[in-house]
Amino acid sequence: MASDWLGSLVSLNCGPTLGVYQGEVSSVDQSSQTISLRQPFHNGVKCPVPEVTFSAIDIKELKILDIRNGNTRTTSSTVAKGSTVPVAVPKGDPRSVEMNSPQQCSKSYGERHLDALGQPKGFRRRHNSWSSTSRGPNQATPKKNGVKNGQMKNRDDECFGDGMADGLDTDFDFEGNLALFDKAAVFSEIDTTERRNGARSRGTPQDQTPTRYRHDENILEGKPIVYRQIVVPQPGPKEYCTDSGLVVPSISYELHKRLLSAAERYGLTLERRLEMTGVCASQMTLTLLGGPNRFTPKNLHQRPTVALLCGPHVQGAQGISCGRHLANHEVEVILFLPNFVKMLDSVTSELTLFNKTSGKQVSSIKDLPDTPVDLIINCLDCHENPFLMDQPWYRVAADWANQNRAPVLSLDPPVSGQGHAVEAKWSLSLCLPLPLAEGAGRVYLCDIGVPLQVFQEVGIKYRSPFGCKFVIPLHSA
């Protein structure tokens, strides 16, 4: 009898369009093939209407959650095997209502039903909840701050339970869903359609491979880069290039002298060049010694030691100028300069300024440190007088530098034909590099402030390769 099912709690699955309804059976009409639910819930949310009627053709699945016979309430586990469904559907119809056996009528996650008072019960099973998993049915509910955990759980269910979709237990199958998408086939279809319609394919012209750019390239079109921006009338035997690829040719010493003579006529005197060379060389030296990682107020007890080996010429004056700037930056500088009978005025002037700093001047190799220093700056060589290498003081100083096991920086070394008595790790050239030998080490170039028109006067087409720096490294082209 249809009346036997009145008051039972059922769950009706009406497909993906209508969703799932749960509620208490209020009436069953076998003639019209309809069933009505009192106080219904739609997808876990209470419906605004007190009663909803369904047709048998809309019901895909029916589950009996709780059976009530008169005033006696029994669970689905007591339903006799072979019980019939209150709504009849033609036999063989694919929309037939499923009648679950007692073993199948279990309360699964996401199913919601009503208790005896008609209030929502068990909106959703809360994971990681001690109150819902670890307490037995006969255990007392502990109190916290005068409020039972059961009451707090009901509040949580009312606050967080509404609006939760059924089936949250089922994890989304990302791999399976991704396997359904054939990327190659889709893009092939798009390309075929766009070619047929004469349209562009993903922002590129038809049958044209898009240009690929590196991370350091500009995607905006501009003027083509000319990597040979310096042209000399008499190229030297070597060519160098900067980090950005600009070609820097070497020049002969004769062209180098003409360039400095022209600059001096326009006011770039020897004193100015010495000062500029000393600043650039000291800045490079400070970087080689550790830069900001070493020169800090907290590291004054580890002052680096630099040994300067200078001769009585312009290169020696450049080294003394560099030593003065290093001493001003808390570097312990030891200057080796023998007591010559005759020295250039520029050397004397630079030596007078150096003696006003904390630097130390020695005239004998015996006064140089026996232990390795942090850096040796070699200014013994001269462009004009290669015979200095035969002097006893020169040979003794060169032997000390080669045996000290400290890295060597050569300042303005001569051309490769003269050779190098001291093996250097770095060499610093001025303005434009000379063709240096392999013993000069890695070549660096410093800007001493020669104007552009001075280059043009001696026949050099020049464009500065320095960028934002005054000292740049050069590589063999």
CSV table of C-alpha atoms in Angstrom, one decimal:
chain,number,residue,atom,x,y,z
A,1,MET,CA,0.0,0.0,0.0
A,2,ALA,CA,1.2,3.5,-0.8
A,3,SER,CA,0.1,4.7,2.6
A,4,ASP,CA,2.6,2.4,4.2
A,5,TRP,CA,5.4,4.7,3.0
A,6,LEU,CA,4.0,7.9,4.4
A,7,GLY,CA,6.4,9.5,6.9
A,8,SER,CA,9.4,7.7,5.5
A,9,LEU,CA,12.6,9.7,4.7
A,10,VAL,CA,13.8,9.2,1.1
A,11,SER,CA,16.4,10.7,-1.2
A,12,LEU,CA,15.4,11.3,-4.9
A,13,ASN,CA,18.1,11.7,-7.5
A,14,CYS,CA,16.5,13.6,-10.4
A,15,GLY,CA,19.6,13.8,-12.6
A,16,PRO,CA,22.2,16.6,-13.0
A,17,THR,CA,19.6,19.2,-14.0
A,18,LEU,CA,17.2,18.9,-11.1
A,19,GLY,CA,19.6,17.6,-8.5
A,20,VAL,CA,19.0,15.6,-5.4
A,21,TYR,CA,16.0,16.1,-3.1
A,22,GLN,CA,15.5,14.6,0.4
A,23,GLY,CA,12.6,14.8,2.7
A,24,GLU,CA,9.6,13.0,4.4
A,25,VAL,CA,7.1,11.3,2.1
A,26,SER,CA,3.8,13.1,2.5
A,27,SER,CA,1.7,11.5,-0.2
A,28,VAL,CA,2.0,8.9,-3.0
A,29,ASP,CA,-0.4,8.9,-6.0
A,30,GLN,CA,-0.2,5.7,-8.0
A,31,SER,CA,-2.6,6.9,-10.6
A,32,SER,CA,-0.7,10.0,-11.5
A,33,GLN,CA,2.7,8.4,-10.7
A,34,THR,CA,3.8,11.2,-8.4
A,35,ILE,CA,5.3,11.4,-4.9
A,36,SER,CA,5.4,14.4,-2.6
A,37,LEU,CA,8.0,15.3,0.0
A,38,ARG,CA,7.4,17.4,3.1
A,39,GLN,CA,10.1,19.8,4.4
A,40,PRO,CA,12.3,19.0,1.4
A,41,PHE,CA,16.0,19.7,1.0
A,42,HIS,CA,17.5,20.4,-2.4
A,43,ASN,CA,21.2,19.4,-2.7
A,44,GLY,CA,21.6,19.8,1.0
A,45,VAL,CA,19.9,23.2,1.2
A,46,LYS,CA,16.4,23.6,2.7
A,47,CYS,CA,13.8,24.5,0.1
A,48,PRO,CA,11.8,27.6,0.7
A,49,VAL,CA,8.5,25.8,0.0
A,50,PRO,CA,7.0,23.3,2.5
A,51,GLU,CA,6.2,20.6,0.0
A,52,VAL,CA,7.5,19.4,-3.4
A,53,THR,CA,5.8,16.9,-5.8
A,54,PHE,CA,7.8,14.8,-8.3
A,55,SER,CA,6.8,12.8,-11.3
A,56,ALA,CA,8.1,9.3,-11.8
A,57,ILE,CA,9.7,10.2,-15.2
A,58,ASP,CA,11.9,12.8,-13.4
A,59,ILE,CA,13.3,10.4,-10.8
A,60,LYS,CA,16.5,8.6,-11.8
A,61,GLU,CA,17.2,6.9,-8.4
A,62,LEU,CA,15.3,6.6,-5.1
A,63,LYS,CA,17.0,5.8,-1.8
A,64,ILE,CA,15.1,5.0,1.4
A,65,LEU,CA,16.9,6.6,4.3
A,66,ASP,CA,14.4,5.9,7.1
A,67,ILE,CA,11.2,3.9,7.2
A,68,ARG,CA,8.3,4.7,9.5
A,69,ASN,CA,5.3,2.3,9.9
A,70,GLY,CA,2.7,4.3,11.8
A,71,ASN,CA,4.2,5.6,15.0
A,72,THR,CA,7.0,3.0,14.9
A,73,ARG,CA,10.2,4.2,13.3
A,74,THR,CA,12.6,1.7,11.8
A,75,THR,CA,15.8,2.0,9.9
A,76,SER,CA,16.4,0.9,6.4
A,77,SER,CA,18.2,-2.2,7.7
A,78,THR,CA,14.9,-3.7,8.9
A,79,VAL,CA,13.2,-3.4,5.5
A,80,ALA,CA,12.2,-6.8,4.2
A,81,LYS,CA,14.0,-8.1,1.2
A,82,GLY,CA,11.9,-7.6,-1.9
A,83,SER,CA,10.1,-4.5,-0.7
A,84,THR,CA,8.5,-2.5,-3.4
A,85,VAL,CA,8.9,1.1,-4.3
A,86,PRO,CA,5.9,3.4,-3.7
A,87,VAL,CA,6.2,4.9,-7.2
A,88,ALA,CA,5.5,2.5,-10.0
A,89,VAL,CA,7.3,2.9,-13.4
A,90,PRO,CA,6.8,0.8,-16.5
A,91,LYS,CA,9.0,-2.2,-16.6
A,92,GLY,CA,12.1,-1.9,-18.7
A,93,ASP,CA,12.0,1.9,-18.6
A,94,PRO,CA,15.6,3.3,-18.3
A,95,ARG,CA,14.2,5.8,-15.8
A,96,SER,CA,13.0,3.1,-13.5
A,97,VAL,CA,13.5,3.8,-9.8
A,98,GLU,CA,16.2,1.9,-8.1
A,99,MET,CA,15.2,0.0,-4.9
A,100,ASN,CA,18.1,-0.6,-2.7
A,101,SER,CA,18.5,-3.7,-0.6
A,102,PRO,CA,19.0,-3.3,3.2
A,103,GLN,CA,22.7,-3.7,2.7
A,104,GLN,CA,22.7,-0.9,0.2
A,105,CYS,CA,20.6,1.6,2.2
A,106,SER,CA,23.5,3.1,4.1
A,107,LYS,CA,24.0,6.7,5.0
A,108,SER,CA,26.8,7.8,2.7
A,109,TYR,CA,28.8,11.0,2.9
A,110,GLY,CA,26.9,14.0,1.7
A,111,GLU,CA,23.4,12.5,2.3
A,112,ARG,CA,21.2,14.7,4.5
A,113,HIS,CA,18.0,13.7,6.2
A,114,LEU,CA,15.7,14.9,8.9
A,115,ASP,CA,15.5,13.9,12.5
A,116,ALA,CA,12.3,13.2,14.4
A,117,LEU,CA,11.7,16.9,15.0
A,118,GLY,CA,12.1,17.8,11.4
A,119,GLN,CA,15.4,19.6,11.9
A,120,PRO,CA,18.4,19.1,9.6
A,121,LYS,CA,20.7,16.4,10.9
A,122,GLY,CA,24.2,15.5,9.7
A,123,PHE,CA,24.7,18.2,7.1
A,124,ARG,CA,28.1,16.9,6.3
A,125,ARG,CA,30.7,14.8,8.0
A,126,ARG,CA,33.5,17.0,9.2
A,127,HIS,CA,37.0,15.7,8.7
A,128,ASN,CA,39.7,16.1,11.3
A,129,SER,CA,37.0,16.5,13.9
A,130,TRP,CA,37.6,14.8,17.2
A,131,SER,CA,34.0,15.2,18.2
A,132,SER,CA,32.7,13.3,15.2
A,133,THR,CA,35.1,10.5,15.0
A,134,SER,CA,36.7,9.7,18.3
A,135,ARG,CA,33.6,9.7,20.7
A,136,GLY,CA,31.5,6.7,21.2
A,137,PRO,CA,27.7,6.8,21.3
A,138,ASN,CA,27.6,6.5,25.1
A,139,GLN,CA,30.5,8.8,25.9
A,140,ALA,CA,29.7,12.1,27.7
A,141,THR,CA,30.3,15.2,25.8
A,142,PRO,CA,33.1,17.3,27.5
A,143,LYS,CA,32.4,20.9,28.3
A,144,LYS,CA,34.5,23.8,27.4
A,145,ASN,CA,33.8,27.3,28.9
A,146,GLY,CA,30.4,26.1,29.9
A,147,VAL,CA,29.3,25.2,26.4
A,148,LYS,CA,29.0,21.6,25.2
A,149,ASN,CA,31.0,20.6,22.2
A,150,GLY,CA,27.8,19.2,20.7
A,151,GLN,CA,26.2,22.6,20.7
A,152,MET,CA,29.4,24.1,19.1
A,153,LYS,CA,29.3,21.4,16.5
A,154,ASN,CA,25.7,22.2,15.6
A,155,ARG,CA,26.7,25.9,15.2
A,156,ASP,CA,29.5,24.9,13.0
A,157,ASP,CA,27.2,22.7,10.9
A,158,GLU,CA,24.7,25.6,10.5
A,159,CYS,CA,27.5,28.0,9.6
A,160,PHE,CA,29.6,25.9,7.3
A,161,GLY,CA,27.3,23.1,6.3
A,162,ASP,CA,24.9,25.0,4.0
A,163,GLY,CA,25.7,25.3,0.4
A,164,MET,CA,28.1,22.4,0.4
A,165,ALA,CA,27.7,20.3,-2.7
A,166,ASP,CA,27.2,16.6,-2.5
A,167,GLY,CA,30.0,14.3,-3.5
A,168,LEU,CA,32.9,16.3,-2.0
A,169,ASP,CA,34.5,13.0,-1.1
A,170,THR,CA,35.3,12.4,-4.8
A,171,ASP,CA,38.6,13.9,-5.8
A,172,PHE,CA,38.9,15.5,-9.2
A,173,ASP,CA,40.9,13.3,-11.6
A,174,PHE,CA,43.3,15.8,-13.1
A,175,GLU,CA,45.3,13.2,-15.0
A,176,GLY,CA,42.3,11.5,-16.4
A,177,ASN,CA,40.7,14.8,-17.5
A,178,LEU,CA,44.0,15.9,-19.0
A,179,ALA,CA,44.3,12.7,-21.0
A,180,LEU,CA,41.0,13.5,-22.7
A,181,PHE,CA,42.5,16.6,-24.2
A,182,ASP,CA,44.5,16.0,-27.4
A,183,LYS,CA,46.5,19.2,-27.7
A,184,ALA,CA,48.1,18.4,-31.0
A,185,ALA,CA,44.8,17.5,-32.6
A,186,VAL,CA,43.1,20.7,-31.3
A,187,PHE,CA,45.9,23.0,-32.5
A,188,SER,CA,46.0,21.1,-35.8
A,189,GLU,CA,42.3,21.7,-36.3
A,190,ILE,CA,42.7,25.4,-35.4
A,191,ASP,CA,45.5,25.8,-37.9
A,192,THR,CA,43.5,24.0,-40.6
A,193,THR,CA,40.5,26.2,-40.0
A,194,GLU,CA,42.5,29.5,-40.0
A,195,ARG,CA,44.4,28.6,-43.1
A,196,ARG,CA,41.1,27.7,-44.8
A,197,ASN,CA,39.6,31.1,-43.8
A,198,GLY,CA,42.8,33.0,-44.6
A,199,ALA,CA,43.3,34.2,-41.0
A,200,ARG,CA,46.4,34.5,-39.0
A,201,SER,CA,47.4,31.6,-36.8
A,202,ARG,CA,47.9,32.6,-33.2
A,203,GLY,CA,49.1,36.1,-33.9
A,204,THR,CA,51.7,35.1,-36.6
A,205,PRO,CA,51.5,35.5,-40.4
A,206,GLN,CA,50.5,32.5,-42.3
A,207,ASP,CA,53.3,30.0,-43.0
A,208,GLN,CA,55.8,32.1,-41.1
A,209,THR,CA,57.8,30.7,-38.1
A,210,PRO,CA,57.6,33.2,-35.1
A,211,THR,CA,60.8,34.8,-34.0
A,212,ARG,CA,62.2,33.5,-30.7
A,213,TYR,CA,63.9,36.0,-28.4
A,214,ARG,CA,66.3,35.4,-25.6
A,215,HIS,CA,65.6,36.8,-22.1
A,216,ASP,CA,68.0,39.7,-22.6
A,217,GLU,CA,66.8,40.7,-26.1
A,218,ASN,CA,64.4,43.5,-26.8
A,219,ILE,CA,61.3,42.4,-28.7
A,220,LEU,CA,60.8,45.9,-30.1
A,221,GLU,CA,62.5,46.5,-33.4
A,222,GLY,CA,65.2,49.1,-33.3
A,223,LYS,CA,68.3,50.1,-35.2
A,224,PRO,CA,70.7,47.3,-35.9
A,225,ILE,CA,73.6,47.1,-33.5
A,226,VAL,CA,77.0,47.8,-35.0
A,227,TYR,CA,79.6,45.9,-33.0
A,228,ARG,CA,82.6,47.6,-34.7
A,229,GLN,CA,82.2,51.1,-33.5
A,230,ILE,CA,86.0,51.9,-33.1
A,231,VAL,CA,88.0,52.0,-36.3
A,232,VAL,CA,91.8,52.9,-36.2
A,233,PRO,CA,93.9,53.9,-39.1
A,234,GLN,CA,96.6,51.3,-38.3
A,235,PRO,CA,95.0,48.3,-36.6
A,236,GLY,CA,97.3,46.4,-34.2
A,237,PRO,CA,97.9,42.7,-34.3
A,238,LYS,CA,95.3,42.0,-31.7
A,239,GLU,CA,91.6,42.7,-31.2
A,240,TYR,CA,89.5,42.6,-28.1
A,241,CYS,CA,85.8,42.7,-27.4
A,242,THR,CA,83.7,43.8,-24.4
A,243,ASP,CA,81.1,41.8,-22.5
A,244,SER,CA,78.4,43.1,-24.9
A,245,GLY,CA,80.4,42.1,-28.0
A,246,LEU,CA,81.7,45.5,-29.0
A,247,VAL,CA,85.1,45.2,-30.8
A,248,VAL,CA,88.0,47.2,-29.4
A,249,PRO,CA,91.1,47.1,-31.6
A,250,SER,CA,94.6,47.4,-30.2
A,251,ILE,CA,96.8,50.3,-31.3
A,252,SER,CA,100.5,50.8,-31.6
A,253,TYR,CA,102.5,52.7,-29.1
A,254,GLU,CA,103.3,55.4,-31.6
A,255,LEU,CA,99.5,56.0,-32.2
A,256,HIS,CA,99.0,55.9,-28.4
A,257,LYS,CA,101.7,58.7,-28.0
A,258,ARG,CA,100.1,60.8,-30.7
A,259,LEU,CA,96.7,60.5,-29.0
A,260,LEU,CA,98.0,61.5,-25.6
A,261,SER,CA,100.0,64.4,-27.1
A,262,ALA,CA,96.8,65.7,-28.9
A,263,ALA,CA,94.9,65.4,-25.6
A,264,GLU,CA,97.5,67.4,-23.7
A,265,ARG,CA,97.3,70.2,-26.2
A,266,TYR,CA,93.6,70.6,-25.5
A,267,GLY,CA,94.2,70.6,-21.7
A,268,LEU,CA,94.3,67.0,-20.6
A,269,THR,CA,97.6,67.4,-18.9
A,270,LEU,CA,99.8,64.7,-17.5
A,271,GLU,CA,98.7,65.6,-13.9
A,272,ARG,CA,95.0,65.1,-14.9
A,273,ARG,CA,95.8,61.8,-16.6
A,274,LEU,CA,97.7,60.6,-13.5
A,275,GLU,CA,94.8,61.5,-11.3
A,276,MET,CA,92.3,59.8,-13.5
A,277,THR,CA,94.5,56.7,-13.9
A,278,GLY,CA,95.0,56.5,-10.1
A,279,VAL,CA,91.3,56.7,-9.4
A,280,CYS,CA,90.4,54.0,-12.0
A,281,ALA,CA,93.3,51.7,-10.9
A,282,SER,CA,92.4,52.1,-7.2
A,283,GLN,CA,88.7,51.4,-7.9
A,284,MET,CA,89.7,48.2,-9.7
A,285,THR,CA,92.0,47.2,-6.9
A,286,LEU,CA,89.3,47.7,-4.3
A,287,THR,CA,87.1,45.4,-6.3
A,288,LEU,CA,89.8,42.8,-6.5
A,289,LEU,CA,90.4,43.0,-2.8
A,290,GLY,CA,86.8,42.1,-2.0
A,291,GLY,CA,84.8,45.3,-2.5
A,292,PRO,CA,81.9,46.0,-0.1
A,293,ASN,CA,82.2,42.6,1.4
A,294,ARG,CA,85.6,43.4,2.9
A,295,PHE,CA,85.6,47.2,3.3
A,296,THR,CA,83.1,47.6,6.1
A,297,PRO,CA,83.4,49.4,9.5
A,298,LYS,CA,83.1,46.0,11.2
A,299,ASN,CA,86.2,44.6,9.3
A,300,LEU,CA,88.8,47.2,10.1
A,301,HIS,CA,90.9,44.6,11.9
A,302,GLN,CA,91.5,42.8,8.6
A,303,ARG,CA,92.9,45.6,6.5
A,304,PRO,CA,94.3,44.3,3.2
A,305,THR,CA,97.9,44.8,2.3
A,306,VAL,CA,99.0,46.0,-1.1
A,307,ALA,CA,102.6,46.2,-2.3
A,308,LEU,CA,103.4,48.9,-5.0
A,309,LEU,CA,106.5,48.3,-7.1
A,310,CYS,CA,107.3,51.6,-8.9
A,311,GLY,CA,110.1,52.9,-11.1
A,312,PRO,CA,111.3,56.5,-11.9
A,313,HIS,CA,108.9,57.1,-14.8
A,314,VAL,CA,105.3,58.0,-15.7
A,315,GLN,CA,104.1,54.4,-15.0
A,316,GLY,CA,105.7,54.7,-11.5
A,317,ALA,CA,103.9,58.0,-11.0
A,318,GLN,CA,100.6,56.4,-12.0
A,319,GLY,CA,101.2,53.6,-9.4
A,320,ILE,CA,102.0,56.2,-6.6
A,321,SER,CA,98.7,58.0,-7.4
A,322,CYS,CA,96.9,54.7,-7.1
A,323,GLY,CA,98.6,54.0,-3.8
A,324,ARG,CA,97.5,57.3,-2.4
A,325,HIS,CA,93.8,56.6,-3.2
A,326,LEU,CA,94.1,53.1,-1.7
A,327,ALA,CA,95.6,54.5,1.5
A,328,ASN,CA,92.7,56.9,1.8
A,329,HIS,CA,90.4,53.9,1.7
A,330,GLU,CA,91.9,52.1,4.7
A,331,VAL,CA,94.3,49.9,2.7
A,332,GLU,CA,97.7,49.2,4.1
A,333,VAL,CA,100.0,50.3,1.2
A,334,ILE,CA,103.7,49.5,1.0
A,335,LEU,CA,105.5,51.5,-1.7
A,336,PHE,CA,108.8,50.3,-3.1
A,337,LEU,CA,110.7,53.1,-4.8
A,338,PRO,CA,114.6,53.0,-4.9
A,339,ASN,CA,116.5,56.2,-4.1
A,340,PHE,CA,117.2,57.4,-7.6
A,341,VAL,CA,119.5,60.3,-8.3
A,342,LYS,CA,117.1,61.7,-10.9
A,343,MET,CA,113.3,61.4,-11.0
A,344,LEU,CA,110.6,63.0,-13.1
A,345,ASP,CA,108.8,66.0,-11.6
A,346,SER,CA,105.5,64.1,-11.8
A,347,VAL,CA,107.0,61.3,-9.7
A,348,THR,CA,108.2,63.7,-7.1
A,349,SER,CA,104.9,65.5,-6.9
A,350,GLU,CA,102.9,62.2,-6.5
A,351,LEU,CA,105.4,61.0,-3.9
A,352,THR,CA,105.0,64.2,-1.8
A,353,LEU,CA,101.2,63.6,-1.7
A,354,PHE,CA,101.6,59.9,-0.9
A,355,ASN,CA,103.8,60.7,2.1
A,356,LYS,CA,100.9,62.6,3.6
A,357,THR,CA,98.8,59.4,3.9
A,358,SER,CA,99.2,56.3,6.1
A,359,GLY,CA,101.1,54.5,3.3
A,360,LYS,CA,104.7,53.3,3.9
A,361,GLN,CA,107.6,53.9,1.6
A,362,VAL,CA,110.6,51.6,1.4
A,363,SER,CA,113.7,51.8,-0.9
A,364,SER,CA,115.0,48.2,-0.3
A,365,ILE,CA,113.6,44.9,-1.1
A,366,LYS,CA,114.6,43.7,2.4
A,367,ASP,CA,111.9,46.0,3.8
A,368,LEU,CA,109.1,44.4,1.9
A,369,PRO,CA,107.0,41.8,3.7
A,370,ASP,CA,108.3,38.2,3.9
A,371,THR,CA,104.8,36.8,3.9
A,372,PRO,CA,102.4,37.0,0.9
A,373,VAL,CA,100.4,40.2,0.6
A,374,ASP,CA,96.9,40.5,-0.7
A,375,LEU,CA,97.9,42.1,-4.0
A,376,ILE,CA,101.0,43.4,-5.9
A,377,ILE,CA,100.7,46.3,-8.3
A,378,ASN,CA,103.5,46.2,-10.8
A,379,CYS,CA,104.6,49.7,-12.1
A,380,LEU,CA,108.3,48.8,-12.8
A,381,ASP,CA,108.0,48.7,-16.7
A,382,CYS,CA,108.4,51.7,-18.9
A,383,HIS,CA,107.3,52.2,-22.5
A,384,GLU,CA,110.3,54.5,-23.3
A,385,ASN,CA,113.2,52.6,-21.7
A,386,PRO,CA,113.0,48.8,-22.0
A,387,PHE,CA,116.6,48.5,-20.7
A,388,LEU,CA,115.4,49.1,-17.2
A,389,MET,CA,114.9,45.3,-17.0
A,390,ASP,CA,118.7,45.0,-16.8
A,391,GLN,CA,119.1,47.1,-13.7
A,392,PRO,CA,119.9,45.2,-10.5
A,393,TRP,CA,117.0,46.9,-8.5
A,394,TYR,CA,114.5,45.9,-11.2
A,395,ARG,CA,115.6,42.2,-11.2
A,396,VAL,CA,115.5,42.0,-7.4
A,397,ALA,CA,112.0,43.6,-7.3
A,398,ALA,CA,110.8,41.3,-10.1
A,399,ASP,CA,112.1,38.2,-8.3
A,400,TRP,CA,110.4,39.2,-5.1
A,401,ALA,CA,107.1,39.7,-6.9
A,402,ASN,CA,107.3,36.3,-8.6
A,403,GLN,CA,108.2,34.5,-5.3
A,404,ASN,CA,105.6,36.2,-3.1
A,405,ARG,CA,102.7,34.1,-4.5
A,406,ALA,CA,100.3,37.0,-4.4
A,407,PRO,CA,98.2,38.0,-7.5
A,408,VAL,CA,99.8,40.8,-9.6
A,409,LEU,CA,98.1,43.7,-11.3
A,410,SER,CA,100.2,45.4,-14.0
A,411,LEU,CA,99.4,49.1,-14.5
A,412,ASP,CA,99.8,50.3,-18.1
A,413,PRO,CA,102.2,47.6,-19.2
A,414,PRO,CA,104.3,47.9,-22.4
A,415,VAL,CA,103.7,46.1,-25.7
A,416,SER,CA,104.3,42.4,-26.1
A,417,GLY,CA,107.6,42.8,-27.9
A,418,GLN,CA,109.4,43.9,-24.8
A,419,GLY,CA,108.3,41.0,-22.7
A,420,HIS,CA,107.3,40.9,-19.0
A,421,ALA,CA,109.6,40.1,-16.2
A,422,VAL,CA,106.7,39.8,-13.7
A,423,GLU,CA,103.8,37.4,-14.6
A,424,ALA,CA,100.6,39.3,-14.0
A,425,LYS,CA,97.1,38.0,-13.5
A,426,TRP,CA,95.5,41.3,-14.6
A,427,SER,CA,96.6,44.2,-16.7
A,428,LEU,CA,95.0,47.7,-16.9
A,429,SER,CA,95.4,49.6,-20.2
A,430,LEU,CA,94.6,53.2,-20.7
A,431,CYS,CA,92.2,54.7,-23.3
A,432,LEU,CA,92.8,52.0,-26.0
A,433,PRO,CA,94.7,48.7,-25.4
A,434,LEU,CA,98.2,47.9,-26.7
A,435,PRO,CA,98.9,44.5,-28.2
A,436,LEU,CA,99.9,42.8,-24.9
A,437,ALA,CA,101.7,39.5,-24.5
A,438,GLU,CA,100.1,36.4,-22.9
A,439,GLY,CA,102.0,37.1,-19.7
A,440,ALA,CA,99.9,40.2,-19.2
A,441,GLY,CA,97.0,38.2,-17.9
A,442,ARG,CA,93.4,39.3,-18.4
A,443,VAL,CA,93.2,42.8,-19.9
A,444,TYR,CA,91.1,45.6,-18.5
A,445,LEU,CA,90.6,49.0,-20.0
A,446,CYS,CA,90.1,52.3,-18.2
A,447,ASP,CA,88.7,55.6,-19.4
A,448,ILE,CA,91.0,58.5,-18.7
A,449,GLY,CA,88.7,61.2,-20.2
A,450,VAL,CA,90.0,61.7,-23.7
A,451,PRO,CA,87.4,63.8,-25.7
A,452,LEU,CA,85.8,62.5,-28.8
A,453,GLN,CA,87.3,65.2,-31.1
A,454,VAL,CA,90.8,64.2,-30.0
A,455,PHE,CA,90.3,60.7,-31.3
A,456,GLN,CA,89.0,62.2,-34.6
A,457,GLU,CA,92.1,64.4,-34.9
A,458,VAL,CA,94.5,61.5,-34.9
A,459,GLY,CA,92.2,59.6,-37.4
A,460,ILE,CA,90.4,57.2,-35.0
A,461,LYS,CA,86.7,56.7,-35.4
A,462,TYR,CA,85.6,56.3,-31.8
A,463,ARG,CA,82.6,55.6,-29.8
A,464,SER,CA,82.9,54.9,-26.1
A,465,PRO,CA,82.6,51.2,-25.2
A,466,PHE,CA,82.5,51.9,-21.4
A,467,GLY,CA,78.8,52.5,-21.0
A,468,CYS,CA,78.1,53.3,-17.3
A,469,LYS,CA,81.6,52.2,-16.1
A,470,PHE,CA,85.1,53.6,-16.1
A,471,VAL,CA,86.8,50.2,-16.1
A,472,ILE,CA,85.7,47.3,-18.3
A,473,PRO,CA,87.1,43.9,-19.0
A,474,LEU,CA,88.3,42.9,-22.4
A,475,HIS,CA,88.3,39.5,-24.1
A,476,SER,CA,90.4,38.2,-26.9
A,477,ALA,CA,88.4,38.4,-30.1
